[in-house]
Amino acid sequence: GIAYTAVAAQSCAVIWIAVSGSLSDALGRLLRGRKNKGQYKNMAKMRSSILLFQMILGAVGSLVLAGLSGVLADRIFRIPYSGLILLALAPVVLLRTVSAVLAGYFQGEGSESPRAIAGILRQVFLLGFGSLFSHMLGGYGEKVSSLLRQENFTGMYSGLGIALAIDISELFVILFLGLIYKGSRRFEKRAK
């Protein structure tokens, strides 16, 4: 199961790095430069444009990963049981891209706390949901394995539980960062 999950996670990481590897740092520097020059309207336009562009790019990356999941698993890595895990991890490219844009916004404002808290929350959610879903789906995989008399399904479904935990954890991180972003935008509008 670990091998199936590792292959899928590495493939997902390569696509995500290609789509938005150091986006939060670059966006943070750009926004900080605009803020220092007093170009607030330009900052708002740049934030929304980058978010839209990165969401489109992340969606394309997720679709490419989902479309290539079978080919990557079967032909390139020769581990066919990782295909389903890779398909479940495909949305992470889009989700991590959105969270990277939000983290870049906070870096541009000079606040590292939301990004640091989001990193801790991501790990806590992953640990909790990963244990829960891996156990639940691993039990289902055991039943499938005993029914089909192949032991590979137990590891595959446990890895699928980890992939779903990563997806849900990232959704919660985006929700956390989005709430803080909305609050800071409201405060920013009142200050002007």
JSON list of N, CA and C in Angstrom, two decimals, residues 101-176:
[
{"chain": "A", "resi": 101, "resn": "VAL", "atom": "N", "xyz": [-2.06, 30.54, -3.49]},
{"chain": "A", "resi": 101, "resn": "VAL", "atom": "CA", "xyz": [-2.39, 31.94, -3.79]},
{"chain": "A", "resi": 101, "resn": "VAL", "atom": "C", "xyz": [-2.79, 32.66, -2.50]},
{"chain": "A", "resi": 102, "resn": "LEU", "atom": "N", "xyz": [-3.62, 32.02, -1.69]},
{"chain": "A", "resi": 102, "resn": "LEU", "atom": "CA", "xyz": [-4.04, 32.65, -0.43]},
{"chain": "A", "resi": 102, "resn": "LEU", "atom": "C", "xyz": [-2.84, 32.85, 0.51]},
{"chain": "A", "resi": 103, "resn": "ALA", "atom": "N", "xyz": [-1.95, 31.87, 0.57]},
{"chain": "A", "resi": 103, "resn": "ALA", "atom": "CA", "xyz": [-0.76, 32.02, 1.41]},
{"chain": "A", "resi": 103, "resn": "ALA", "atom": "C", "xyz": [0.13, 33.14, 0.88]},
{"chain": "A", "resi": 104, "resn": "GLY", "atom": "N", "xyz": [0.22, 33.29, -0.43]},
{"chain": "A", "resi": 104, "resn": "GLY", "atom": "CA", "xyz": [0.99, 34.38, -1.03]},
{"chain": "A", "resi": 104, "resn": "GLY", "atom": "C", "xyz": [0.42, 35.74, -0.70]},
{"chain": "A", "resi": 105, "resn": "TYR", "atom": "N", "xyz": [-0.90, 35.82, -0.63]},
{"chain": "A", "resi": 105, "resn": "TYR", "atom": "CA", "xyz": [-1.54, 37.07, -0.22]},
{"chain": "A", "resi": 105, "resn": "TYR", "atom": "C", "xyz": [-1.09, 37.46, 1.19]},
{"chain": "A", "resi": 106, "resn": "PHE", "atom": "N", "xyz": [-1.08, 36.50, 2.10]},
{"chain": "A", "resi": 106, "resn": "PHE", "atom": "CA", "xyz": [-0.69, 36.81, 3.47]},
{"chain": "A", "resi": 106, "resn": "PHE", "atom": "C", "xyz": [0.80, 37.16, 3.57]},
{"chain": "A", "resi": 107, "resn": "GLN", "atom": "N", "xyz": [1.61, 36.51, 2.74]},
{"chain": "A", "resi": 107, "resn": "GLN", "atom": "CA", "xyz": [3.04, 36.87, 2.72]},
{"chain": "A", "resi": 107, "resn": "GLN", "atom": "C", "xyz": [3.22, 38.29, 2.22]},
{"chain": "A", "resi": 108, "resn": "GLY", "atom": "N", "xyz": [2.43, 38.67, 1.23]},
{"chain": "A", "resi": 108, "resn": "GLY", "atom": "CA", "xyz": [2.51, 40.03, 0.71]},
{"chain": "A", "resi": 108, "resn": "GLY", "atom": "C", "xyz": [2.10, 41.07, 1.72]},
{"chain": "A", "resi": 109, "resn": "GLU", "atom": "N", "xyz": [1.21, 40.69, 2.61]},
{"chain": "A", "resi": 109, "resn": "GLU", "atom": "CA", "xyz": [0.78, 41.60, 3.69]},
{"chain": "A", "resi": 109, "resn": "GLU", "atom": "C", "xyz": [1.78, 41.61, 4.84]},
{"chain": "A", "resi": 110, "resn": "GLY", "atom": "N", "xyz": [2.77, 40.74, 4.79]},
{"chain": "A", "resi": 110, "resn": "GLY", "atom": "CA", "xyz": [3.77, 40.68, 5.85]},
{"chain": "A", "resi": 110, "resn": "GLY", "atom": "C", "xyz": [3.36, 39.82, 7.03]},
{"chain": "A", "resi": 111, "resn": "SER", "atom": "N", "xyz": [2.34, 39.01, 6.85]},
{"chain": "A", "resi": 111, "resn": "SER", "atom": "CA", "xyz": [1.84, 38.15, 7.93]},
{"chain": "A", "resi": 111, "resn": "SER", "atom": "C", "xyz": [2.13, 36.69, 7.59]},
{"chain": "A", "resi": 112, "resn": "GLU", "atom": "N", "xyz": [3.02, 36.09, 8.35]},
{"chain": "A", "resi": 112, "resn": "GLU", "atom": "CA", "xyz": [3.36, 34.69, 8.14]},
{"chain": "A", "resi": 112, "resn": "GLU", "atom": "C", "xyz": [2.51, 33.76, 9.00]},
{"chain": "A", "resi": 113, "resn": "SER", "atom": "N", "xyz": [1.78, 34.31, 9.97]},
{"chain": "A", "resi": 113, "resn": "SER", "atom": "CA", "xyz": [1.01, 33.47, 10.90]},
{"chain": "A", "resi": 113, "resn": "SER", "atom": "C", "xyz": [-0.04, 32.61, 10.20]},
{"chain": "A", "resi": 114, "resn": "PRO", "atom": "N", "xyz": [-0.88, 33.15, 9.30]},
{"chain": "A", "resi": 114, "resn": "PRO", "atom": "CA", "xyz": [-1.87, 32.29, 8.65]},
{"chain": "A", "resi": 114, "resn": "PRO", "atom": "C", "xyz": [-1.25, 31.15, 7.86]},
{"chain": "A", "resi": 115, "resn": "ARG", "atom": "N", "xyz": [-0.15, 31.44, 7.20]},
{"chain": "A", "resi": 115, "resn": "ARG", "atom": "CA", "xyz": [0.53, 30.38, 6.44]},
{"chain": "A", "resi": 115, "resn": "ARG", "atom": "C", "xyz": [1.09, 29.30, 7.37]},
{"chain": "A", "resi": 116, "resn": "ALA", "atom": "N", "xyz": [1.68, 29.72, 8.48]},
{"chain": "A", "resi": 116, "resn": "ALA", "atom": "CA", "xyz": [2.23, 28.75, 9.42]},
{"chain": "A", "resi": 116, "resn": "ALA", "atom": "C", "xyz": [1.13, 27.92, 10.07]},
{"chain": "A", "resi": 117, "resn": "ILE", "atom": "N", "xyz": [0.04, 28.58, 10.46]},
{"chain": "A", "resi": 117, "resn": "ILE", "atom": "CA", "xyz": [-1.08, 27.86, 11.07]},
{"chain": "A", "resi": 117, "resn": "ILE", "atom": "C", "xyz": [-1.69, 26.89, 10.07]},
{"chain": "A", "resi": 118, "resn": "ALA", "atom": "N", "xyz": [-1.81, 27.32, 8.81]},
{"chain": "A", "resi": 118, "resn": "ALA", "atom": "CA", "xyz": [-2.36, 26.45, 7.77]},
{"chain": "A", "resi": 118, "resn": "ALA", "atom": "C", "xyz": [-1.48, 25.21, 7.58]},
{"chain": "A", "resi": 119, "resn": "GLY", "atom": "N", "xyz": [-0.16, 25.39, 7.66]},
{"chain": "A", "resi": 119, "resn": "GLY", "atom": "CA", "xyz": [0.74, 24.24, 7.54]},
{"chain": "A", "resi": 119, "resn": "GLY", "atom": "C", "xyz": [0.56, 23.26, 8.67]},
{"chain": "A", "resi": 120, "resn": "ILE", "atom": "N", "xyz": [0.37, 23.77, 9.88]},
{"chain": "A", "resi": 120, "resn": "ILE", "atom": "CA", "xyz": [0.13, 22.89, 11.03]},
{"chain": "A", "resi": 120, "resn": "ILE", "atom": "C", "xyz": [-1.22, 22.20, 10.91]},
{"chain": "A", "resi": 121, "resn": "LEU", "atom": "N", "xyz": [-2.26, 22.97, 10.55]},
{"chain": "A", "resi": 121, "resn": "LEU", "atom": "CA", "xyz": [-3.59, 22.38, 10.38]},
{"chain": "A", "resi": 121, "resn": "LEU", "atom": "C", "xyz": [-3.60, 21.31, 9.31]},
{"chain": "A", "resi": 122, "resn": "ARG", "atom": "N", "xyz": [-2.87, 21.54, 8.22]},
{"chain": "A", "resi": 122, "resn": "ARG", "atom": "CA", "xyz": [-2.81, 20.56, 7.14]},
{"chain": "A", "resi": 122, "resn": "ARG", "atom": "C", "xyz": [-2.30, 19.22, 7.68]},
{"chain": "A", "resi": 123, "resn": "GLN", "atom": "N", "xyz": [-1.26, 19.26, 8.50]},
{"chain": "A", "resi": 123, "resn": "GLN", "atom": "CA", "xyz": [-0.70, 18.02, 9.04]},
{"chain": "A", "resi": 123, "resn": "GLN", "atom": "C", "xyz": [-1.64, 17.36, 10.06]},
{"chain": "A", "resi": 124, "resn": "VAL", "atom": "N", "xyz": [-2.29, 18.18, 10.89]},
{"chain": "A", "resi": 124, "resn": "VAL", "atom": "CA", "xyz": [-3.22, 17.63, 11.88]},
{"chain": "A", "resi": 124, "resn": "VAL", "atom": "C", "xyz": [-4.41, 16.97, 11.19]},
{"chain": "A", "resi": 125, "resn": "PHE", "atom": "N", "xyz": [-4.98, 17.67, 10.21]},
{"chain": "A", "resi": 125, "resn": "PHE", "atom": "CA", "xyz": [-6.11, 17.10, 9.47]},
{"chain": "A", "resi": 125, "resn": "PHE", "atom": "C", "xyz": [-5.69, 15.84, 8.73]},
{"chain": "A", "resi": 126, "resn": "LEU", "atom": "N", "xyz": [-4.52, 15.87, 8.13]},
{"chain": "A", "resi": 126, "resn": "LEU", "atom": "CA", "xyz": [-4.04, 14.70, 7.41]},
{"chain": "A", "resi": 126, "resn": "LEU", "atom": "C", "xyz": [-3.86, 13.51, 8.33]},
{"chain": "A", "resi": 127, "resn": "LEU", "atom": "N", "xyz": [-3.32, 13.73, 9.49]},
{"chain": "A", "resi": 127, "resn": "LEU", "atom": "CA", "xyz": [-3.14, 12.64, 10.45]},
{"chain": "A", "resi": 127, "resn": "LEU", "atom": "C", "xyz": [-4.50, 12.07, 10.88]},
{"chain": "A", "resi": 128, "resn": "GLY", "atom": "N", "xyz": [-5.42, 12.95, 11.25]},
{"chain": "A", "resi": 128, "resn": "GLY", "atom": "CA", "xyz": [-6.73, 12.48, 11.71]},
{"chain": "A", "resi": 128, "resn": "GLY", "atom": "C", "xyz": [-7.54, 11.81, 10.62]},
{"chain": "A", "resi": 129, "resn": "PHE", "atom": "N", "xyz": [-7.71, 12.51, 9.50]},
{"chain": "A", "resi": 129, "resn": "PHE", "atom": "CA", "xyz": [-8.50, 11.93, 8.41]},
{"chain": "A", "resi": 129, "resn": "PHE", "atom": "C", "xyz": [-7.78, 10.75, 7.76]},
{"chain": "A", "resi": 130, "resn": "GLY", "atom": "N", "xyz": [-6.45, 10.81, 7.70]},
{"chain": "A", "resi": 130, "resn": "GLY", "atom": "CA", "xyz": [-5.70, 9.70, 7.12]},
{"chain": "A", "resi": 130, "resn": "GLY", "atom": "C", "xyz": [-5.88, 8.42, 7.91]},
{"chain": "A", "resi": 131, "resn": "SER", "atom": "N", "xyz": [-5.80, 8.51, 9.23]},
{"chain": "A", "resi": 131, "resn": "SER", "atom": "CA", "xyz": [-6.02, 7.33, 10.06]},
{"chain": "A", "resi": 131, "resn": "SER", "atom": "C", "xyz": [-7.43, 6.79, 9.90]},
{"chain": "A", "resi": 132, "resn": "LEU", "atom": "N", "xyz": [-8.40, 7.69, 9.91]},
{"chain": "A", "resi": 132, "resn": "LEU", "atom": "CA", "xyz": [-9.80, 7.29, 9.80]},
{"chain": "A", "resi": 132, "resn": "LEU", "atom": "C", "xyz": [-10.10, 6.64, 8.45]},
{"chain": "A", "resi": 133, "resn": "PHE", "atom": "N", "xyz": [-9.80, 7.35, 7.36]},
{"chain": "A", "resi": 133, "resn": "PHE", "atom": "CA", "xyz": [-10.15, 6.82, 6.04]},
{"chain": "A", "resi": 133, "resn": "PHE", "atom": "C", "xyz": [-9.31, 5.62, 5.63]},
{"chain": "A", "resi": 134, "resn": "SER", "atom": "N", "xyz": [-8.05, 5.62, 6.03]},
{"chain": "A", "resi": 134, "resn": "SER", "atom": "CA", "xyz": [-7.20, 4.48, 5.71]},
{"chain": "A", "resi": 134, "resn": "SER", "atom": "C", "xyz": [-7.72, 3.22, 6.39]},
{"chain": "A", "resi": 135, "resn": "HIS", "atom": "N", "xyz": [-8.14, 3.37, 7.62]},
{"chain": "A", "resi": 135, "resn": "HIS", "atom": "CA", "xyz": [-8.70, 2.22, 8.36]},
{"chain": "A", "resi": 135, "resn": "HIS", "atom": "C", "xyz": [-10.03, 1.77, 7.75]},
{"chain": "A", "resi": 136, "resn": "MET", "atom": "N", "xyz": [-10.91, 2.74, 7.46]},
{"chain": "A", "resi": 136, "resn": "MET", "atom": "CA", "xyz": [-12.22, 2.39, 6.90]},
{"chain": "A", "resi": 136, "resn": "MET", "atom": "C", "xyz": [-12.09, 1.73, 5.52]},
{"chain": "A", "resi": 137, "resn": "LEU", "atom": "N", "xyz": [-11.38, 2.37, 4.63]},
{"chain": "A", "resi": 137, "resn": "LEU", "atom": "CA", "xyz": [-11.24, 1.83, 3.28]},
{"chain": "A", "resi": 137, "resn": "LEU", "atom": "C", "xyz": [-10.33, 0.61, 3.24]},
{"chain": "A", "resi": 138, "resn": "GLY", "atom": "N", "xyz": [-9.36, 0.54, 4.16]},
{"chain": "A", "resi": 138, "resn": "GLY", "atom": "CA", "xyz": [-8.52, -0.65, 4.25]},
{"chain": "A", "resi": 138, "resn": "GLY", "atom": "C", "xyz": [-9.34, -1.88, 4.63]},
{"chain": "A", "resi": 139, "resn": "GLY", "atom": "N", "xyz": [-10.32, -1.69, 5.53]},
{"chain": "A", "resi": 139, "resn": "GLY", "atom": "CA", "xyz": [-11.22, -2.79, 5.89]},
{"chain": "A", "resi": 139, "resn": "GLY", "atom": "C", "xyz": [-12.04, -3.25, 4.69]},
{"chain": "A", "resi": 140, "resn": "TYR", "atom": "N", "xyz": [-12.51, -2.28, 3.91]},
{"chain": "A", "resi": 140, "resn": "TYR", "atom": "CA", "xyz": [-13.23, -2.64, 2.70]},
{"chain": "A", "resi": 140, "resn": "TYR", "atom": "C", "xyz": [-12.31, -3.36, 1.71]},
{"chain": "A", "resi": 141, "resn": "GLY", "atom": "N", "xyz": [-11.07, -2.89, 1.61]},
{"chain": "A", "resi": 141, "resn": "GLY", "atom": "CA", "xyz": [-10.10, -3.53, 0.73]},
{"chain": "A", "resi": 141, "resn": "GLY", "atom": "C", "xyz": [-9.79, -4.96, 1.14]},
{"chain": "A", "resi": 142, "resn": "GLU", "atom": "N", "xyz": [-9.78, -5.20, 2.45]},
{"chain": "A", "resi": 142, "resn": "GLU", "atom": "CA", "xyz": [-9.58, -6.58, 2.92]},
{"chain": "A", "resi": 142, "resn": "GLU", "atom": "C", "xyz": [-10.70, -7.49, 2.45]},
{"chain": "A", "resi": 143, "resn": "LYS", "atom": "N", "xyz": [-11.93, -6.99, 2.50]},
{"chain": "A", "resi": 143, "resn": "LYS", "atom": "CA", "xyz": [-13.07, -7.79, 2.04]},
{"chain": "A", "resi": 143, "resn": "LYS", "atom": "C", "xyz": [-12.96, -8.07, 0.55]},
{"chain": "A", "resi": 144, "resn": "VAL", "atom": "N", "xyz": [-12.58, -7.05, -0.22]},
{"chain": "A", "resi": 144, "resn": "VAL", "atom": "CA", "xyz": [-12.42, -7.22, -1.66]},
{"chain": "A", "resi": 144, "resn": "VAL", "atom": "C", "xyz": [-11.28, -8.20, -1.94]},
{"chain": "A", "resi": 145, "resn": "SER", "atom": "N", "xyz": [-10.18, -8.07, -1.20]},
{"chain": "A", "resi": 145, "resn": "SER", "atom": "CA", "xyz": [-9.03, -8.96, -1.39]},
{"chain": "A", "resi": 145, "resn": "SER", "atom": "C", "xyz": [-9.39, -10.42, -1.10]},
{"chain": "A", "resi": 146, "resn": "SER", "atom": "N", "xyz": [-10.13, -10.63, -0.01]},
{"chain": "A", "resi": 146, "resn": "SER", "atom": "CA", "xyz": [-10.50, -12.01, 0.32]},
{"chain": "A", "resi": 146, "resn": "SER", "atom": "C", "xyz": [-11.51, -12.56, -0.68]},
{"chain": "A", "resi": 147, "resn": "LEU", "atom": "N", "xyz": [-12.38, -11.70, -1.20]},
{"chain": "A", "resi": 147, "resn": "LEU", "atom": "CA", "xyz": [-13.36, -12.13, -2.18]},
{"chain": "A", "resi": 147, "resn": "LEU", "atom": "C", "xyz": [-12.69, -12.50, -3.50]},
{"chain": "A", "resi": 148, "resn": "LEU", "atom": "N", "xyz": [-11.76, -11.66, -3.94]},
{"chain": "A", "resi": 148, "resn": "LEU", "atom": "CA", "xyz": [-11.07, -11.89, -5.22]},
{"chain": "A", "resi": 148, "resn": "LEU", "atom": "C", "xyz": [-9.80, -12.72, -5.06]},
{"chain": "A", "resi": 149, "resn": "ARG", "atom": "N", "xyz": [-9.43, -13.03, -3.83]},
{"chain": "A", "resi": 149, "resn": "ARG", "atom": "CA", "xyz": [-8.23, -13.82, -3.53]},
{"chain": "A", "resi": 149, "resn": "ARG", "atom": "C", "xyz": [-6.95, -13.18, -4.07]},
{"chain": "A", "resi": 150, "resn": "GLN", "atom": "N", "xyz": [-6.88, -11.85, -3.91]},
{"chain": "A", "resi": 150, "resn": "GLN", "atom": "CA", "xyz": [-5.69, -11.08, -4.24]},
{"chain": "A", "resi": 150, "resn": "GLN", "atom": "C", "xyz": [-5.45, -10.11, -3.11]},
{"chain": "A", "resi": 151, "resn": "GLU", "atom": "N", "xyz": [-4.27, -10.10, -2.58]},
{"chain": "A", "resi": 151, "resn": "GLU", "atom": "CA", "xyz": [-3.99, -9.25, -1.42]},
{"chain": "A", "resi": 151, "resn": "GLU", "atom": "C", "xyz": [-3.71, -7.78, -1.76]},
{"chain": "A", "resi": 152, "resn": "ASN", "atom": "N", "xyz": [-3.59, -7.44, -3.03]},
{"chain": "A", "resi": 152, "resn": "ASN", "atom": "CA", "xyz": [-3.22, -6.08, -3.43]},
{"chain": "A", "resi": 152, "resn": "ASN", "atom": "C", "xyz": [-4.31, -5.05, -3.15]},
{"chain": "A", "resi": 153, "resn": "PHE", "atom": "N", "xyz": [-5.55, -5.46, -3.06]},
{"chain": "A", "resi": 153, "resn": "PHE", "atom": "CA", "xyz": [-6.63, -4.51, -2.89]},
{"chain": "A", "resi": 153, "resn": "PHE", "atom": "C", "xyz": [-6.64, -3.87, -1.50]},
{"chain": "A", "resi": 154, "resn": "THR", "atom": "N", "xyz": [-6.13, -4.57, -0.51]},
{"chain": "A", "resi": 154, "resn": "THR", "atom": "CA", "xyz": [-6.08, -3.99, 0.83]},
{"chain": "A", "resi": 154, "resn": "THR", "atom": "C", "xyz": [-5.18, -2.76, 0.85]},
{"chain": "A", "resi": 155, "resn": "GLY", "atom": "N", "xyz": [-4.00, -2.86, 0.27]},
{"chain": "A", "resi": 155, "resn": "GLY", "atom": "CA", "xyz": [-3.08, -1.73, 0.20]},
{"chain": "A", "resi": 155, "resn": "GLY", "atom": "C", "xyz": [-3.60, -0.62, -0.69]},
{"chain": "A", "resi": 156, "resn": "MET", "atom": "N", "xyz": [-4.26, -1.01, -1.78]},
{"chain": "A", "resi": 156, "resn": "MET", "atom": "CA", "xyz": [-4.78, 0.00, -2.70]},
{"chain": "A", "resi": 156, "resn": "MET", "atom": "C", "xyz": [-5.88, 0.83, -2.03]},
{"chain": "A", "resi": 157, "resn": "TYR", "atom": "N", "xyz": [-6.79, 0.17, -1.34]},
{"chain": "A", "resi": 157, "resn": "TYR", "atom": "CA", "xyz": [-7.87, 0.92, -0.70]},
{"chain": "A", "resi": 157, "resn": "TYR", "atom": "C", "xyz": [-7.38, 1.70, 0.51]},
{"chain": "A", "resi": 158, "resn": "SER", "atom": "N", "xyz": [-6.38, 1.21, 1.21]},
{"chain": "A", "resi": 158, "resn": "SER", "atom": "CA", "xyz": [-5.80, 2.00, 2.30]},
{"chain": "A", "resi": 158, "resn": "SER", "atom": "C", "xyz": [-5.15, 3.26, 1.75]},
{"chain": "A", "resi": 159, "resn": "GLY", "atom": "N", "xyz": [-4.44, 3.13, 0.64]},
{"chain": "A", "resi": 159, "resn": "GLY", "atom": "CA", "xyz": [-3.84, 4.29, -0.02]},
{"chain": "A", "resi": 159, "resn": "GLY", "atom": "C", "xyz": [-4.89, 5.25, -0.55]},
{"chain": "A", "resi": 160, "resn": "LEU", "atom": "N", "xyz": [-6.02, 4.71, -1.01]},
{"chain": "A", "resi": 160, "resn": "LEU", "atom": "CA", "xyz": [-7.12, 5.55, -1.44]},
{"chain": "A", "resi": 160, "resn": "LEU", "atom": "C", "xyz": [-7.66, 6.37, -0.28]},
{"chain": "A", "resi": 161, "resn": "GLY", "atom": "N", "xyz": [-7.70, 5.76, 0.91]},
{"chain": "A", "resi": 161, "resn": "GLY", "atom": "CA", "xyz": [-8.12, 6.50, 2.11]},
{"chain": "A", "resi": 161, "resn": "GLY", "atom": "C", "xyz": [-7.18, 7.65, 2.41]},
{"chain": "A", "resi": 162, "resn": "ILE", "atom": "N", "xyz": [-5.89, 7.43, 2.26]},
{"chain": "A", "resi": 162, "resn": "ILE", "atom": "CA", "xyz": [-4.91, 8.50, 2.47]},
{"chain": "A", "resi": 162, "resn": "ILE", "atom": "C", "xyz": [-5.11, 9.61, 1.44]},
{"chain": "A", "resi": 163, "resn": "ALA", "atom": "N", "xyz": [-5.36, 9.23, 0.17]},
{"chain": "A", "resi": 163, "resn": "ALA", "atom": "CA", "xyz": [-5.58, 10.23, -0.88]},
{"chain": "A", "resi": 163, "resn": "ALA", "atom": "C", "xyz": [-6.82, 11.08, -0.59]},
{"chain": "A", "resi": 164, "resn": "LEU", "atom": "N", "xyz": [-7.89, 10.46, -0.15]},
{"chain": "A", "resi": 164, "resn": "LEU", "atom": "CA", "xyz": [-9.09, 11.21, 0.21]},
{"chain": "A", "resi": 164, "resn": "LEU", "atom": "C", "xyz": [-8.84, 12.11, 1.41]},
{"chain": "A", "resi": 165, "resn": "ALA", "atom": "N", "xyz": [-8.02, 11.64, 2.35]},
{"chain": "A", "resi": 165, "resn": "ALA", "atom": "CA", "xyz": [-7.68, 12.46, 3.51]},
{"chain": "A", "resi": 165, "resn": "ALA", "atom": "C", "xyz": [-6.89, 13.70, 3.09]},
{"chain": "A", "resi": 166, "resn": "ILE", "atom": "N", "xyz": [-6.01, 13.55, 2.12]},
{"chain": "A", "resi": 166, "resn": "ILE", "atom": "CA", "xyz": [-5.24, 14.69, 1.61]},
{"chain": "A", "resi": 166, "resn": "ILE", "atom": "C", "xyz": [-6.19, 15.70, 0.96]},
{"chain": "A", "resi": 167, "resn": "ASP", "atom": "N", "xyz": [-7.14, 15.21, 0.17]},
{"chain": "A", "resi": 167, "resn": "ASP", "atom": "CA", "xyz": [-8.12, 16.10, -0.48]},
{"chain": "A", "resi": 167, "resn": "ASP", "atom": "C", "xyz": [-8.91, 16.88, 0.56]},
{"chain": "A", "resi": 168, "resn": "ILE", "atom": "N", "xyz": [-9.44, 16.18, 1.55]},
{"chain": "A", "resi": 168, "resn": "ILE", "atom": "CA", "xyz": [-10.28, 16.83, 2.56]},
{"chain": "A", "resi": 168, "resn": "ILE", "atom": "C", "xyz": [-9.46, 17.78, 3.43]},
{"chain": "A", "resi": 169, "resn": "SER", "atom": "N", "xyz": [-8.25, 17.39, 3.76]},
{"chain": "A", "resi": 169, "resn": "SER", "atom": "CA", "xyz": [-7.38, 18.28, 4.54]},
{"chain": "A", "resi": 169, "resn": "SER", "atom": "C", "xyz": [-7.12, 19.58, 3.80]},
{"chain": "A", "resi": 170, "resn": "GLU", "atom": "N", "xyz": [-6.89, 19.47, 2.52]},
{"chain": "A", "resi": 170, "resn": "GLU", "atom": "CA", "xyz": [-6.62, 20.67, 1.73]},
{"chain": "A", "resi": 170, "resn": "GLU", "atom": "C", "xyz": [-7.86, 21.55, 1.63]},
{"chain": "A", "resi": 171, "resn": "LEU", "atom": "N", "xyz": [-9.03, 20.94, 1.55]},
{"chain": "A", "resi": 171, "resn": "LEU", "atom": "CA", "xyz": [-10.27, 21.72, 1.56]},
{"chain": "A", "resi": 171, "resn": "LEU", "atom": "C", "xyz": [-10.42, 22.51, 2.85]},
{"chain": "A", "resi": 172, "resn": "PHE", "atom": "N", "xyz": [-10.11, 21.88, 3.98]},
{"chain": "A", "resi": 172, "resn": "PHE", "atom": "CA", "xyz": [-10.21, 22.57, 5.26]},
{"chain": "A", "resi": 172, "resn": "PHE", "atom": "C", "xyz": [-9.18, 23.70, 5.38]},
{"chain": "A", "resi": 173, "resn": "VAL", "atom": "N", "xyz": [-7.99, 23.49, 4.83]},
{"chain": "A", "resi": 173, "resn": "VAL", "atom": "CA", "xyz": [-6.97, 24.54, 4.84]},
{"chain": "A", "resi": 173, "resn": "VAL", "atom": "C", "xyz": [-7.43, 25.73, 4.00]},
{"chain": "A", "resi": 174, "resn": "ILE", "atom": "N", "xyz": [-8.03, 25.45, 2.84]},
{"chain": "A", "resi": 174, "resn": "ILE", "atom": "CA", "xyz": [-8.54, 26.54, 2.00]},
{"chain": "A", "resi": 174, "resn": "ILE", "atom": "C", "xyz": [-9.67, 27.27, 2.72]},
{"chain": "A", "resi": 175, "resn": "LEU", "atom": "N", "xyz": [-10.52, 26.54, 3.39]},
{"chain": "A", "resi": 175, "resn": "LEU", "atom": "CA", "xyz": [-11.60, 27.16, 4.16]},
{"chain": "A", "resi": 175, "resn": "LEU", "atom": "C", "xyz": [-11.03, 28.08, 5.24]},
{"chain": "A", "resi": 176, "resn": "PHE", "atom": "N", "xyz": [-10.03, 27.60, 5.96]},
{"chain": "A", "resi": 176, "resn": "PHE", "atom": "CA", "xyz": [-9.38, 28.40, 7.01]},
{"chain": "A", "resi": 176, "resn": "PHE", "atom": "C", "xyz": [-8.75, 29.66, 6.42]}
]
